[in-house]
PDB file of C-alpha atoms in Angstrom:
ATOM      1  CA  MET A   1      11.079  83.006  -0.434  1.00 34.00           C
ATOM      2  CA  LEU A   2      11.627  80.248  -2.980  1.00 38.00           C
ATOM      3  CA  ALA A   3      14.047  81.362  -5.670  1.00 38.00           C
ATOM      4  CA  ILE A   4      12.705  81.105  -9.236  1.00 38.00           C
ATOM      5  CA  LEU A   5      15.013  80.621 -12.207  1.00 37.00           C
ATOM      6  CA  LEU A   6      13.522  81.019 -15.663  1.00 38.00           C
ATOM      7  CA  LEU A   7      15.313  79.288 -18.491  1.00 37.00           C
ATOM      8  CA  GLY A   8      15.406  80.204 -22.131  1.00 39.00           C
ATOM      9  CA  SER A   9      13.560  78.361 -24.863  1.00 41.00           C
ATOM     10  CA  SER A  10      16.448  76.405 -26.382  1.00 45.00           C
ATOM     11  CA  ALA A  11      15.809  73.086 -28.127  1.00 50.00           C
ATOM     12  CA  ARG A  12      14.900  70.184 -25.901  1.00 49.00           C
ATOM     13  CA  SER A  13      16.970  67.031 -25.918  1.00 69.00           C
ATOM     14  CA  TYR A  14      14.687  64.642 -24.028  1.00 80.00           C
ATOM     15  CA  PRO A  15      10.965  63.894 -24.262  1.00 80.00           C
ATOM     16  CA  LEU A  16       8.773  65.698 -21.762  1.00 87.00           C
ATOM     17  CA  GLN A  17       6.750  63.378 -19.497  1.00 93.00           C
ATOM     18  CA  LYS A  18       4.110  65.529 -17.835  1.00 97.00           C
ATOM     19  CA  GLY A  19       2.717  63.911 -14.704  1.00 98.00           C
ATOM     20  CA  MET A  20       0.095  64.935 -12.160  1.00 98.00           C
ATOM     21  CA  ASN A  21      -0.832  64.230  -8.542  1.00 98.00           C
ATOM     22  CA  ALA A  22      -4.565  64.313  -7.852  1.00 92.00           C
ATOM     23  CA  GLY A  23      -5.451  62.599  -4.596  1.00 94.00           C
ATOM     24  CA  ASP A  24      -8.955  64.061  -4.652  1.00 96.00           C
ATOM     25  CA  LEU A  25      -9.880  61.591  -7.415  1.00 98.00           C
ATOM     26  CA  LEU A  26     -10.488  59.029  -4.678  1.00 97.00           C
ATOM     27  CA  PHE A  27     -13.446  61.049  -3.389  1.00 96.00           C
ATOM     28  CA  MET A  28     -15.203  61.947  -6.663  1.00 97.00           C
ATOM     29  CA  THR A  29     -18.403  60.672  -8.217  1.00 98.00           C
ATOM     30  CA  PRO A  30     -18.147  58.767 -11.517  1.00 98.00           C
ATOM     31  CA  GLN A  31     -19.271  61.843 -13.460  1.00 98.00           C
ATOM     32  CA  GLN A  32     -16.804  64.105 -11.651  1.00 98.00           C
ATOM     33  CA  LEU A  33     -14.041  61.615 -12.442  1.00 98.00           C
ATOM     34  CA  ARG A  34     -14.863  61.580 -16.134  1.00 98.00           C
ATOM     35  CA  THR A  35     -14.907  65.371 -16.260  1.00 98.00           C
ATOM     36  CA  ARG A  36     -11.548  65.543 -14.480  1.00 98.00           C
ATOM     37  CA  PHE A  37      -9.926  62.998 -16.782  1.00 98.00           C
ATOM     38  CA  ALA A  38     -11.150  64.869 -19.855  1.00 98.00           C
ATOM     39  CA  ASP A  39      -9.672  68.082 -18.457  1.00 98.00           C
ATOM     40  CA  MET A  40      -6.365  66.440 -17.557  1.00 98.00           C
ATOM     41  CA  LYS A  41      -6.154  65.009 -21.050  1.00 98.00           C
ATOM     42  CA  SER A  42      -6.840  68.440 -22.551  1.00 98.00           C
ATOM     43  CA  ILE A  43      -3.858  70.036 -20.781  1.00 98.00           C
ATOM     44  CA  GLY A  44      -1.468  67.245 -21.719  1.00 97.00           C
ATOM     45  CA  VAL A  45      -1.258  65.030 -18.632  1.00 98.00           C
ATOM     46  CA  LYS A  46       0.602  61.849 -19.624  1.00 98.00           C
ATOM     47  CA  TRP A  47       1.091  60.283 -16.195  1.00 98.00           C
ATOM     48  CA  LEU A  48      -1.095  60.126 -13.086  1.00 98.00           C
ATOM     49  CA  ARG A  49       0.148  59.217  -9.607  1.00 98.00           C
ATOM     50  CA  VAL A  50      -2.609  57.240  -7.898  1.00 98.00           C
ATOM     51  CA  GLU A  51      -2.516  56.606  -4.146  1.00 98.00           C
ATOM     52  CA  PHE A  52      -3.118  53.068  -2.866  1.00 98.00           C
ATOM     53  CA  ASP A  53      -3.335  53.666   0.888  1.00 98.00           C
ATOM     54  CA  TRP A  54      -3.223  50.227   2.498  1.00 98.00           C
ATOM     55  CA  SER A  55      -4.750  51.525   5.746  1.00 98.00           C
ATOM     56  CA  ARG A  56      -7.914  52.510   3.845  1.00 97.00           C
ATOM     57  CA  ILE A  57      -8.037  49.636   1.366  1.00 98.00           C
ATOM     58  CA  GLN A  58      -7.665  46.731   3.825  1.00 98.00           C
ATOM     59  CA  PRO A  59      -8.494  48.285   7.215  1.00 97.00           C
ATOM     60  CA  ASP A  60      -9.625  45.138   9.045  1.00 94.00           C
ATOM     61  CA  GLY A  61      -7.136  42.503   7.905  1.00 93.00           C
ATOM     62  CA  GLN A  62      -9.712  40.426   6.070  1.00 92.00           C
ATOM     63  CA  GLU A  63      -9.050  39.238   2.521  1.00 91.00           C
ATOM     64  CA  THR A  64     -11.345  41.912   1.139  1.00 94.00           C
ATOM     65  CA  TYR A  65     -10.099  45.107  -0.445  1.00 97.00           C
ATOM     66  CA  ILE A  66     -11.920  48.418  -0.859  1.00 98.00           C
ATOM     67  CA  LEU A  67     -10.849  49.172  -4.425  1.00 98.00           C
ATOM     68  CA  GLU A  68     -13.987  50.137  -6.327  1.00 98.00           C
ATOM     69  CA  GLN A  69     -12.932  53.786  -6.720  1.00 98.00           C
ATOM     70  CA  HIS A  70      -9.427  52.735  -7.744  1.00 98.00           C
ATOM     71  CA  ASP A  71     -10.996  50.453 -10.351  1.00 98.00           C
ATOM     72  CA  ARG A  72     -12.875  53.437 -11.802  1.00 98.00           C
ATOM     73  CA  ILE A  73      -9.730  55.575 -11.863  1.00 98.00           C
ATOM     74  CA  VAL A  74      -7.617  52.914 -13.542  1.00 98.00           C
ATOM     75  CA  SER A  75     -10.346  52.244 -16.118  1.00 98.00           C
ATOM     76  CA  LEU A  76     -10.582  55.940 -17.013  1.00 98.00           C
ATOM     77  CA  ALA A  77      -6.793  56.254 -17.169  1.00 98.00           C
ATOM     78  CA  GLN A  78      -6.799  53.410 -19.668  1.00 98.00           C
ATOM     79  CA  GLU A  79      -9.625  55.022 -21.672  1.00 98.00           C
ATOM     80  CA  PHE A  80      -7.891  58.429 -21.796  1.00 98.00           C
ATOM     81  CA  HIS A  81      -4.438  56.918 -22.476  1.00 98.00           C
ATOM     82  CA  ILE A  82      -2.894  58.291 -19.282  1.00 98.00           C
ATOM     83  CA  SER A  83      -0.242  56.077 -17.668  1.00 98.00           C
ATOM     84  CA  VAL A  84      -0.502  55.328 -13.951  1.00 98.00           C
ATOM     85  CA  LEU A  85       2.157  55.311 -11.259  1.00 98.00           C
ATOM     86  CA  GLY A  86       0.670  53.477  -8.286  1.00 98.00           C
ATOM     87  CA  LEU A  87       1.861  54.737  -4.898  1.00 98.00           C
ATOM     88  CA  ILE A  88       1.658  51.891  -2.354  1.00 98.00           C
ATOM     89  CA  TYR A  89       1.996  53.276   1.144  1.00 98.00           C
ATOM     90  CA  PHE A  90       0.810  53.494   4.748  1.00 98.00           C
ATOM     91  CA  CYS A  91      -0.237  50.625   6.981  1.00 98.00           C
ATOM     92  CA  PRO A  92      -3.358  49.593   8.924  1.00 98.00           C
ATOM     93  CA  ALA A  93      -3.149  49.094  12.689  1.00 97.00           C
ATOM     94  CA  TRP A  94      -3.634  45.322  12.424  1.00 97.00           C
ATOM     95  CA  ALA A  95      -0.357  45.060  10.482  1.00 98.00           C
ATOM     96  CA  ASN A  96       1.826  47.616  12.293  1.00 97.00           C
ATOM     97  CA  GLY A  97       1.948  46.091  15.771  1.00 95.00           C
ATOM     98  CA  GLY A  98      -1.058  47.967  17.097  1.00 93.00           C
ATOM     99  CA  HIS A  99       0.246  51.507  16.678  1.00 96.00           C
ATOM    100  CA  LYS A 100      -1.949  54.381  15.578  1.00 95.00           C
ATOM    101  CA  PRO A 101      -2.202  54.220  11.766  1.00 96.00           C
ATOM    102  CA  PRO A 102      -1.300  55.062   9.129  1.00 98.00           C
ATOM    103  CA  ALA A 103       2.389  56.083   9.183  1.00 98.00           C
ATOM    104  CA  TYR A 104       3.862  53.287  11.308  1.00 98.00           C
ATOM    105  CA  PRO A 105       5.423  50.742   8.929  1.00 98.00           C
ATOM    106  CA  PRO A 106       4.317  47.102   8.971  1.00 98.00           C
ATOM    107  CA  ALA A 107       5.726  44.829  11.652  1.00 98.00           C
ATOM    108  CA  ASP A 108       6.306  42.212   8.947  1.00 98.00           C
ATOM    109  CA  PRO A 109       7.339  43.515   5.500  1.00 98.00           C
ATOM    110  CA  GLU A 110       5.862  40.383   3.938  1.00 98.00           C
ATOM    111  CA  SER A 111       2.360  41.554   4.850  1.00 98.00           C
ATOM    112  CA  PHE A 112       2.962  44.719   2.831  1.00 98.00           C
ATOM    113  CA  ALA A 113       4.381  42.583   0.019  1.00 98.00           C
ATOM    114  CA  ARG A 114       1.202  40.514  -0.106  1.00 98.00           C
ATOM    115  CA  PHE A 115      -0.808  43.703  -0.518  1.00 98.00           C
ATOM    116  CA  ALA A 116       1.539  44.882  -3.290  1.00 98.00           C
ATOM    117  CA  SER A 117       1.112  41.522  -5.006  1.00 98.00           C
ATOM    118  CA  VAL A 118      -2.691  41.825  -4.884  1.00 98.00           C
ATOM    119  CA  LEU A 119      -2.545  45.265  -6.500  1.00 98.00           C
ATOM    120  CA  THR A 120      -0.109  44.159  -9.182  1.00 98.00           C
ATOM    121  CA  ALA A 121      -2.164  41.126 -10.110  1.00 98.00           C
ATOM    122  CA  ARG A 122      -5.365  43.170 -10.192  1.00 98.00           C
ATOM    123  CA  TYR A 123      -4.115  46.064 -12.325  1.00 98.00           C
ATOM    124  CA  SER A 124      -1.226  44.907 -14.512  1.00 98.00           C
ATOM    125  CA  SER A 125      -3.594  43.785 -17.285  1.00 97.00           C
ATOM    126  CA  ALA A 126      -5.082  47.309 -17.238  1.00 97.00           C
ATOM    127  CA  GLY A 127      -1.647  48.793 -17.898  1.00 97.00           C
ATOM    128  CA  VAL A 128      -0.602  49.719 -14.354  1.00 98.00           C
ATOM    129  CA  ARG A 129       2.978  48.496 -14.379  1.00 98.00           C
ATOM    130  CA  HIS A 130       4.794  51.187 -12.390  1.00 98.00           C
ATOM    131  CA  TRP A 131       4.769  51.161  -8.579  1.00 98.00           C
ATOM    132  CA  GLU A 132       6.258  53.541  -6.009  1.00 99.00           C
ATOM    133  CA  ILE A 133       7.021  52.030  -2.605  1.00 99.00           C
ATOM    134  CA  TRP A 134       5.997  54.325   0.258  1.00 98.00           C
ATOM    135  CA  ASN A 135       5.948  58.109   0.355  1.00 98.00           C
ATOM    136  CA  GLU A 136       8.742  60.250   1.848  1.00 98.00           C
ATOM    137  CA  PRO A 137      10.236  57.496   4.040  1.00 98.00           C
ATOM    138  CA  ASN A 138      12.932  59.928   5.194  1.00 98.00           C
ATOM    139  CA  LEU A 139      10.352  61.803   7.333  1.00 98.00           C
ATOM    140  CA  GLY A 140       9.243  60.637  10.753  1.00 98.00           C
ATOM    141  CA  SER A 141       5.749  61.916   9.953  1.00 98.00           C
ATOM    142  CA  SER A 142       5.590  59.407   7.075  1.00 98.00           C
ATOM    143  CA  TRP A 143       7.643  56.610   8.655  1.00 98.00           C
ATOM    144  CA  GLU A 144       6.997  56.703  12.397  1.00 98.00           C
ATOM    145  CA  PRO A 145       8.560  57.245  14.773  1.00 98.00           C
ATOM    146  CA  ARG A 146      11.697  58.088  12.755  1.00 98.00           C
ATOM    147  CA  PRO A 147      13.268  57.102   9.422  1.00 98.00           C
ATOM    148  CA  SER A 148      15.055  53.761   9.289  1.00 98.00           C
ATOM    149  CA  PRO A 149      16.963  53.081   6.064  1.00 98.00           C
ATOM    150  CA  ALA A 150      17.501  49.419   6.971  1.00 98.00           C
ATOM    151  CA  ALA A 151      13.812  48.855   7.718  1.00 98.00           C
ATOM    152  CA  TYR A 152      12.818  50.682   4.557  1.00 99.00           C
ATOM    153  CA  VAL A 153      15.091  48.454   2.461  1.00 98.00           C
ATOM    154  CA  ALA A 154      13.496  45.389   4.041  1.00 98.00           C
ATOM    155  CA  LEU A 155      10.090  46.719   2.969  1.00 98.00           C
ATOM    156  CA  LEU A 156      11.379  47.638  -0.489  1.00 98.00           C
ATOM    157  CA  ARG A 157      12.958  44.199  -0.963  1.00 98.00           C
ATOM    158  CA  ALA A 158       9.762  42.389  -0.010  1.00 98.00           C
ATOM    159  CA  ALA A 159       7.553  44.576  -2.197  1.00 98.00           C
ATOM    160  CA  TYR A 160       9.931  44.458  -5.170  1.00 99.00           C
ATOM    161  CA  THR A 161      10.093  40.671  -5.041  1.00 98.00           C
ATOM    162  CA  ALA A 162       6.313  40.308  -4.797  1.00 98.00           C
ATOM    163  CA  ILE A 163       5.625  42.790  -7.598  1.00 98.00           C
ATOM    164  CA  LYS A 164       8.131  41.161  -9.937  1.00 98.00           C
ATOM    165  CA  GLN A 165       6.672  37.729  -9.239  1.00 98.00           C
ATOM    166  CA  ALA A 166       3.230  39.032 -10.220  1.00 98.00           C
ATOM    167  CA  ASP A 167       4.496  41.087 -13.200  1.00 98.00           C
ATOM    168  CA  SER A 168       8.094  40.521 -14.261  1.00 98.00           C
ATOM    169  CA  GLY A 169       8.003  43.601 -16.500  1.00 98.00           C
ATOM    170  CA  ALA A 170       6.868  45.991 -13.778  1.00 98.00           C
ATOM    171  CA  THR A 171       8.926  49.044 -12.777  1.00 98.00           C
ATOM    172  CA  VAL A 172       9.530  49.637  -9.062  1.00 98.00           C
ATOM    173  CA  VAL A 173      10.372  53.181  -7.928  1.00 98.00           C
ATOM    174  CA  SER A 174      11.736  53.863  -4.455  1.00 98.00           C
ATOM    175  CA  GLY A 175       9.660  56.175  -2.275  1.00 98.00           C
ATOM    176  CA  GLY A 176       9.904  59.832  -3.249  1.00 98.00           C
ATOM    177  CA  LEU A 177      12.225  61.633  -0.837  1.00 98.00           C
ATOM    178  CA  ALA A 178      11.347  64.828   0.996  1.00 97.00           C
ATOM    179  CA  GLN A 179      13.878  67.644   1.488  1.00 96.00           C
ATOM    180  CA  PRO A 180      14.323  68.130   5.260  1.00 96.00           C
ATOM    181  CA  TYR A 181      17.409  68.862   7.311  1.00 95.00           C
ATOM    182  CA  ASN A 182      18.857  66.105   9.489  1.00 97.00           C
ATOM    183  CA  THR A 183      17.042  66.027  12.839  1.00 98.00           C
ATOM    184  CA  SER A 184      16.061  63.362  15.348  1.00 98.00           C
ATOM    185  CA  THR A 185      13.029  62.508  13.192  1.00 98.00           C
ATOM    186  CA  THR A 186      14.148  63.384   9.634  1.00 98.00           C
ATOM    187  CA  MET A 187      17.020  62.592   7.269  1.00 98.00           C
ATOM    188  CA  GLN A 188      18.297  64.624   4.354  1.00 96.00           C
ATOM    189  CA  ALA A 189      17.404  63.054   1.036  1.00 97.00           C
ATOM    190  CA  GLY A 190      21.020  62.434   0.039  1.00 96.00           C
ATOM    191  CA  ASP A 191      21.913  60.873   3.377  1.00 97.00           C
ATOM    192  CA  PHE A 192      18.872  58.615   3.289  1.00 98.00           C
ATOM    193  CA  LEU A 193      19.573  57.525  -0.287  1.00 98.00           C
ATOM    194  CA  ASP A 194      23.190  56.732   0.566  1.00 98.00           C
ATOM    195  CA  ALA A 195      22.045  54.735   3.596  1.00 98.00           C
ATOM    196  CA  ILE A 196      19.535  52.626   1.670  1.00 98.00           C
ATOM    197  CA  TYR A 197      22.176  51.864  -0.957  1.00 98.00           C
ATOM    198  CA  ARG A 198      24.533  50.756   1.832  1.00 98.00           C
ATOM    199  CA  ASN A 199      21.745  48.452   2.986  1.00 98.00           C
ATOM    200  CA  GLY A 200      21.381  46.824  -0.432  1.00 98.00           C
ATOM    201  CA  ALA A 201      18.609  48.826  -2.124  1.00 98.00           C
ATOM    202  CA  LYS A 202      20.327  48.756  -5.522  1.00 98.00           C
ATOM    203  CA  GLU A 203      19.012  45.289  -6.324  1.00 98.00           C
ATOM    204  CA  PHE A 204      15.442  46.189  -5.391  1.00 98.00           C
ATOM    205  CA  LEU A 205      14.667  49.379  -7.283  1.00 98.00           C
ATOM    206  CA  ASP A 206      14.378  50.226 -10.969  1.00 98.00           C
ATOM    207  CA  ALA A 207      14.282  53.997 -10.425  1.00 98.00           C
ATOM    208  CA  VAL A 208      14.820  56.441  -7.551  1.00 98.00           C
ATOM    209  CA  GLY A 209      11.915  58.611  -6.381  1.00 98.00           C
ATOM    210  CA  ASN A 210      12.458  62.217  -5.335  1.00 98.00           C
ATOM    211  CA  HIS A 211      10.435  65.271  -4.273  1.00 98.00           C
ATOM    212  CA  PRO A 212      12.831  68.148  -4.987  1.00 96.00           C
ATOM    213  CA  TYR A 213      10.711  70.979  -3.578  1.00 95.00           C
ATOM    214  CA  GLY A 214      12.965  74.029  -3.740  1.00 86.00           C
ATOM    215  CA  ASN A 215      16.023  71.786  -4.131  1.00 87.00           C
ATOM    216  CA  TRP A 216      16.154  70.734  -7.773  1.00 88.00           C
ATOM    217  CA  GLU A 217      19.931  71.169  -7.867  1.00 85.00           C
ATOM    218  CA  LYS A 218      20.357  68.486  -5.192  1.00 88.00           C
ATOM    219  CA  MET A 219      19.447  65.833  -7.740  1.00 89.00           C
ATOM    220  CA  ASP A 220      22.264  66.392 -10.213  1.00 83.00           C
ATOM    221  CA  GLY A 221      24.793  68.563  -8.402  1.00 79.00           C
ATOM    222  CA  PRO A 222      28.248  67.328  -7.346  1.00 82.00           C
ATOM    223  CA  ASN A 223      26.831  66.002  -4.056  1.00 84.00           C
ATOM    224  CA  GLY A 224      23.367  65.219  -5.356  1.00 92.00           C
ATOM    225  CA  LEU A 225      21.302  62.075  -5.676  1.00 97.00           C
ATOM    226  CA  ARG A 226      22.808  61.190  -9.049  1.00 96.00           C
ATOM    227  CA  ALA A 227      26.285  61.346  -7.500  1.00 95.00           C
ATOM    228  CA  THR A 228      25.157  58.960  -4.778  1.00 96.00           C
ATOM    229  CA  MET A 229      23.781  56.585  -7.390  1.00 97.00           C
ATOM    230  CA  SER A 230      27.110  56.781  -9.242  1.00 97.00           C
ATOM    231  CA  LYS A 231      28.960  55.975  -6.015  1.00 97.00           C
ATOM    232  CA  TYR A 232      27.161  52.617  -6.022  1.00 98.00           C
ATOM    233  CA  ASN A 233      27.537  52.142  -9.802  1.00 98.00           C
ATOM    234  CA  ASP A 234      23.806  52.668 -10.342  1.00 98.00           C
ATOM    235  CA  GLN A 235      23.868  55.936 -12.294  1.00 95.00           C
ATOM    236  CA  GLY A 236      22.144  54.447 -15.323  1.00 96.00           C
ATOM    237  CA  LYS A 237      18.766  54.321 -13.591  1.00 97.00           C
ATOM    238  CA  GLU A 238      16.238  57.128 -13.810  1.00 97.00           C
ATOM    239  CA  ILE A 239      15.189  59.540 -11.099  1.00 97.00           C
ATOM    240  CA  TRP A 240      11.422  60.034 -11.007  1.00 98.00           C
ATOM    241  CA  VAL A 241      10.137  63.342  -9.624  1.00 98.00           C
ATOM    242  CA  THR A 242       6.931  62.020  -8.093  1.00 98.00           C
ATOM    243  CA  GLU A 243       6.017  65.361  -6.466  1.00 98.00           C
ATOM    244  CA  TYR A 244       6.985  68.938  -7.262  1.00 98.00           C
ATOM    245  CA  GLY A 245       5.212  72.257  -6.789  1.00 97.00           C
ATOM    246  CA  ALA A 246       4.589  75.253  -4.542  1.00 97.00           C
ATOM    247  CA  PRO A 247       1.554  76.649  -2.660  1.00 98.00           C
ATOM    248  CA  THR A 248      -0.006  80.008  -3.488  1.00 98.00           C
ATOM    249  CA  ASP A 249      -1.738  80.700  -0.160  1.00 97.00           C
ATOM    250  CA  GLY A 250      -1.501  79.899   3.528  1.00 97.00           C
ATOM    251  CA  LYS A 251       1.232  80.852   5.968  1.00 96.00           C
ATOM    252  CA  GLY A 252       4.898  79.920   5.717  1.00 93.00           C
ATOM    253  CA  THR A 253       8.080  80.535   3.799  1.00 93.00           C
ATOM    254  CA  VAL A 254       7.134  78.050   1.056  1.00 94.00           C
ATOM    255  CA  VAL A 255       4.202  80.190  -0.143  1.00 97.00           C
ATOM    256  CA  VAL A 256       4.711  81.933  -3.499  1.00 97.00           C
ATOM    257  CA  SER A 257       2.626  84.208  -5.693  1.00 98.00           C
ATOM    258  CA  GLU A 258       0.548  82.707  -8.488  1.00 98.00           C
ATOM    259  CA  PRO A 259       2.921  84.124 -11.169  1.00 98.00           C
ATOM    260  CA  ALA A 260       5.871  82.629  -9.268  1.00 98.00           C
ATOM    261  CA  GLN A 261       4.138  79.249  -9.129  1.00 98.00           C
ATOM    262  CA  ALA A 262       3.659  79.345 -12.910  1.00 98.00           C
ATOM    263  CA  ALA A 263       7.307  80.285 -13.376  1.00 97.00           C
ATOM    264  CA  LEU A 264       8.368  77.443 -11.097  1.00 96.00           C
ATOM    265  CA  LEU A 265       6.334  74.997 -13.154  1.00 97.00           C
ATOM    266  CA  LYS A 266       7.862  76.187 -16.430  1.00 96.00           C
ATOM    267  CA  ASP A 267      11.338  76.009 -14.954  1.00 94.00           C
ATOM    268  CA  ALA A 268      10.793  72.454 -13.707  1.00 94.00           C
ATOM    269  CA  PHE A 269       9.676  71.126 -17.066  1.00 95.00           C
ATOM    270  CA  ASP A 270      12.384  73.088 -18.907  1.00 93.00           C
ATOM    271  CA  ARG A 271      14.985  71.545 -16.615  1.00 91.00           C
ATOM    272  CA  SER A 272      13.536  68.053 -16.962  1.00 92.00           C
ATOM    273  CA  SER A 273      13.657  68.284 -20.748  1.00 90.00           C
ATOM    274  CA  ARG A 274      17.404  68.925 -20.536  1.00 90.00           C
ATOM    275  CA  GLN A 275      18.321  66.153 -18.112  1.00 88.00           C
ATOM    276  CA  PRO A 276      19.092  62.585 -19.146  1.00 90.00           C
ATOM    277  CA  ARG A 277      17.832  59.623 -17.135  1.00 93.00           C
ATOM    278  CA  LEU A 278      14.952  61.596 -15.638  1.00 94.00           C
ATOM    279  CA  GLY A 279      11.550  59.943 -15.553  1.00 96.00           C
ATOM    280  CA  PRO A 280       8.157  61.657 -15.422  1.00 97.00           C
ATOM    281  CA  VAL A 281       7.719  64.841 -13.400  1.00 97.00           C
ATOM    282  CA  PHE A 282       4.484  64.756 -11.368  1.00 98.00           C
ATOM    283  CA  TRP A 283       3.177  68.188 -10.488  1.00 98.00           C
ATOM    284  CA  TYR A 284       1.671  68.502  -7.006  1.00 98.00           C
ATOM    285  CA  ASN A 285      -1.254  69.221  -7.130  1.00 97.00           C
ATOM    286  CA  TYR A 286      -4.135  69.463  -9.619  1.00 98.00           C
ATOM    287  CA  LYS A 287      -6.563  71.458  -7.482  1.00 97.00           C
ATOM    288  CA  ASP A 288      -6.487  73.313  -4.158  1.00 97.00           C
ATOM    289  CA  TRP A 289      -7.942  71.293  -1.288  1.00 96.00           C
ATOM    290  CA  CYS A 290      -9.517  74.275   0.511  1.00 96.00           C
ATOM    291  CA  GLU A 291     -11.200  77.622   0.037  1.00 95.00           C
ATOM    292  CA  LYS A 292      -8.986  80.662   0.561  1.00 92.00           C
ATOM    293  CA  GLY A 293      -8.156  81.685   4.093  1.00 92.00           C
ATOM    294  CA  ARG A 294      -6.781  78.517   5.671  1.00 96.00           C
ATOM    295  CA  PRO A 295      -3.297  78.767   7.247  1.00 97.00           C
ATOM    296  CA  ASP A 296      -2.109  75.354   5.978  1.00 97.00           C
ATOM    297  CA  PRO A 297      -0.096  75.852   2.749  1.00 97.00           C
ATOM    298  CA  ASP A 298      -0.736  72.231   1.745  1.00 96.00           C
ATOM    299  CA  CYS A 299      -4.256  73.348   0.797  1.00 97.00           C
ATOM    300  CA  TYR A 300      -3.010  75.514  -2.078  1.00 98.00           C
ATOM    301  CA  TYR A 301      -0.639  73.641  -4.382  1.00 98.00           C
ATOM    302  CA  GLY A 302      -3.217  73.300  -7.158  1.00 98.00           C
ATOM    303  CA  LEU A 303      -3.288  74.467 -10.753  1.00 98.00           C
ATOM    304  CA  LEU A 304      -6.936  75.217 -10.051  1.00 98.00           C
ATOM    305  CA  ARG A 305      -8.367  77.104  -7.111  1.00 98.00           C
ATOM    306  CA  PHE A 306     -10.938  75.400  -4.896  1.00 97.00           C
ATOM    307  CA  ASP A 307     -13.754  76.971  -6.934  1.00 97.00           C
ATOM    308  CA  ASP A 308     -12.280  75.450 -10.146  1.00 97.00           C
ATOM    309  CA  SER A 309     -11.032  78.790 -11.476  1.00 97.00           C
ATOM    310  CA  ARG A 310      -7.681  78.576 -13.205  1.00 98.00           C
ATOM    311  CA  LYS A 311      -4.385  79.863 -11.867  1.00 98.00           C
ATOM    312  CA  LEU A 312      -1.603  80.978 -14.208  1.00 98.00           C
ATOM    313  CA  SER A 313       0.088  77.642 -13.545  1.00 98.00           C
ATOM    314  CA  TYR A 314      -2.828  75.808 -15.206  1.00 98.00           C
ATOM    315  CA  LEU A 315      -2.220  77.724 -18.438  1.00 97.00           C
ATOM    316  CA  GLN A 316       1.534  77.217 -18.111  1.00 98.00           C
ATOM    317  CA  TYR A 317       1.109  73.469 -17.661  1.00 98.00           C
ATOM    318  CA  MET A 318      -1.010  73.372 -20.786  1.00 97.00           C
ATOM    319  CA  GLU A 319       1.599  75.298 -22.785  1.00 96.00           C
ATOM    320  CA  VAL A 320       4.745  73.307 -21.926  1.00 93.00           C
ATOM    321  CA  HIS A 321       5.577  70.657 -24.504  1.00 85.00           C
TER     322      HIS A 321
END
């Protein structure tokens, strides 16, 4: 069971930057999108993490990009004054050496960089000036067949260079790190971060991405991510929590009760308000993907249930300031 620590209500020292993941936006009608943005605005969402899945956007290798829904999302974010973090990740088969997409990385990092450049040029004038490079690259399920810090740095370097050429004021965040043990197909977040710094990542990131599910202390503890950044004289940069949350249904040790999920949310934002050099915290997720009864916990991270009814965490998100 995930331990929950509730903090007191002492004065905050740092501004709260409430973020949200909402991948289902990519599948909504224009009216559904507008309704969702109005609701997100009403509960205080300041940042939105928007997925730019290369394998879906440029599936055939032609110089055409399927971005109409992204255009709608970015336009509404601008209208509702919600900042966007663009997640650029995954790879189509034509660019990954013929492997099954989407988690195999590109055979040539420059092809990914060209895609990042297209996105930056298209959206920078609409205020999208923050980009996260890949998602959980320390997992073999996200970077097949197994994590490679050196290969990830090559991708990061290429994307960083292309993004900065298109928008010199852009912010590049390294891919948010998952929290596995070390296995043949996974690397602990701290070990992966140390390895990418050894491979030269410092010059090609403006902030470090992290997904501290159940492991918040591993960011700022004596052996945490901040300590690794300090080891390479890079402690002045921010850590961005680009995913954080807990499921309220399904099977597995990560499942918590709805009151515990609300307490976890409050604790996360209380902690973030007390930590220097911490960027936005993006709650995962806005709404459950599935009706009740599925075994997969990933269905149930939402503030809302599948039927749009509100969990306690929805009210808690609205109340934190």
